[in-house]
C-alpha cells in the first residue's frame, strides 16, 4: 500500500512568515490591530506614526513585510523603555 502525502507545504509560506500574498488595505490594519475605525489608520498616516503605506492611484496600501517590521520596531521600543 502506498502512502500518499496529503499535506502540501508551500515553500513561500516560510518566507512570508504567515503574511498574506497581497498588499494590505487600511481595513486590514483595522482588523489586524483591532482599531476603532479606518480613520485611525489615516490619522496615523497624517501624523507619520503608523506603518508606512503607499498609494496605488487613489487607494492606500501597505506592504505586509513593512507592517511586520513596524510592529517589531514598536515592540523593541517598548522593551527598551522597560
C-alpha positions as CSV (number, residue, x, y, z in Angstrom):
1,X,0.0,0.0,0.0
2,X,1.3,3.4,-1.0
3,X,1.2,6.2,1.5
4,X,0.2,9.4,-0.2
5,X,1.2,12.7,1.4
6,X,-2.0,14.8,1.7
7,X,-0.3,17.9,3.2
8,X,1.4,20.1,0.7
9,X,3.9,22.6,2.0
10,X,4.2,26.0,0.3
11,X,7.8,27.0,0.4
12,X,6.8,30.6,0.1
13,X,4.9,30.3,3.4
14,X,8.2,30.2,5.3
15,X,9.4,33.3,3.6
16,X,6.2,35.1,4.2
17,X,6.1,34.2,7.9
18,X,2.3,33.9,7.8
19,X,1.8,37.2,6.0
20,X,-0.7,37.4,3.1
21,X,0.3,37.3,-0.5
22,X,-1.3,40.7,-1.2
23,X,-0.8,44.2,-0.1
24,X,-2.9,45.2,2.9
25,X,-5.7,47.8,2.9
26,X,-6.5,50.2,5.7
27,X,-9.4,48.0,6.6
28,X,-6.9,45.1,7.0
29,X,-5.0,47.2,9.5
30,X,-8.2,47.9,11.4
31,X,-8.8,44.2,11.7
32,X,-5.2,43.2,12.5
33,X,-4.8,45.8,15.3
34,X,-8.5,45.9,16.5
35,X,-8.6,49.7,15.8
36,X,-11.8,51.7,16.3
37,X,-12.0,52.8,12.6
38,X,-10.2,53.4,9.3
39,X,-9.9,57.0,10.4
40,X,-7.3,55.9,13.0
41,X,-5.2,54.5,10.2
42,X,-5.5,57.7,8.2
43,X,-4.6,59.7,11.3
44,X,-1.5,57.6,11.8
45,X,-0.5,58.3,8.3
46,X,-1.1,62.1,8.7
47,X,1.0,62.1,11.9
48,X,3.6,59.7,10.4
49,X,3.4,57.4,13.4
50,X,2.0,54.3,11.8
51,X,3.4,51.8,9.4
52,X,4.5,53.4,6.1
53,X,2.0,53.0,3.3
54,X,1.9,53.9,-0.4
55,X,-0.7,55.0,-2.9
56,X,-1.9,52.9,-5.9
57,X,-3.9,55.5,-7.7
58,X,-6.4,56.7,-5.1
59,X,-6.0,53.6,-2.9
60,X,-3.8,53.3,0.2
61,X,-1.9,50.0,0.5
62,X,0.6,48.6,2.9
63,X,3.3,46.0,2.3
64,X,2.8,43.2,4.8
65,X,6.6,42.9,5.4
66,X,6.8,46.6,6.1
67,X,3.9,46.3,8.6
68,X,5.6,43.4,10.3
69,X,8.9,45.4,10.5
70,X,6.9,48.4,12.0
71,X,5.3,46.1,14.6
72,X,8.8,44.7,15.5
73,X,10.1,48.2,15.8
74,X,7.3,49.2,18.2
75,X,7.9,46.1,20.3
76,X,11.6,46.8,20.5
77,X,10.9,50.4,21.6
78,X,8.6,49.1,24.4
79,X,11.3,46.6,25.6
80,X,14.0,49.3,25.5
81,X,11.8,51.6,27.6
82,X,11.1,49.0,30.2
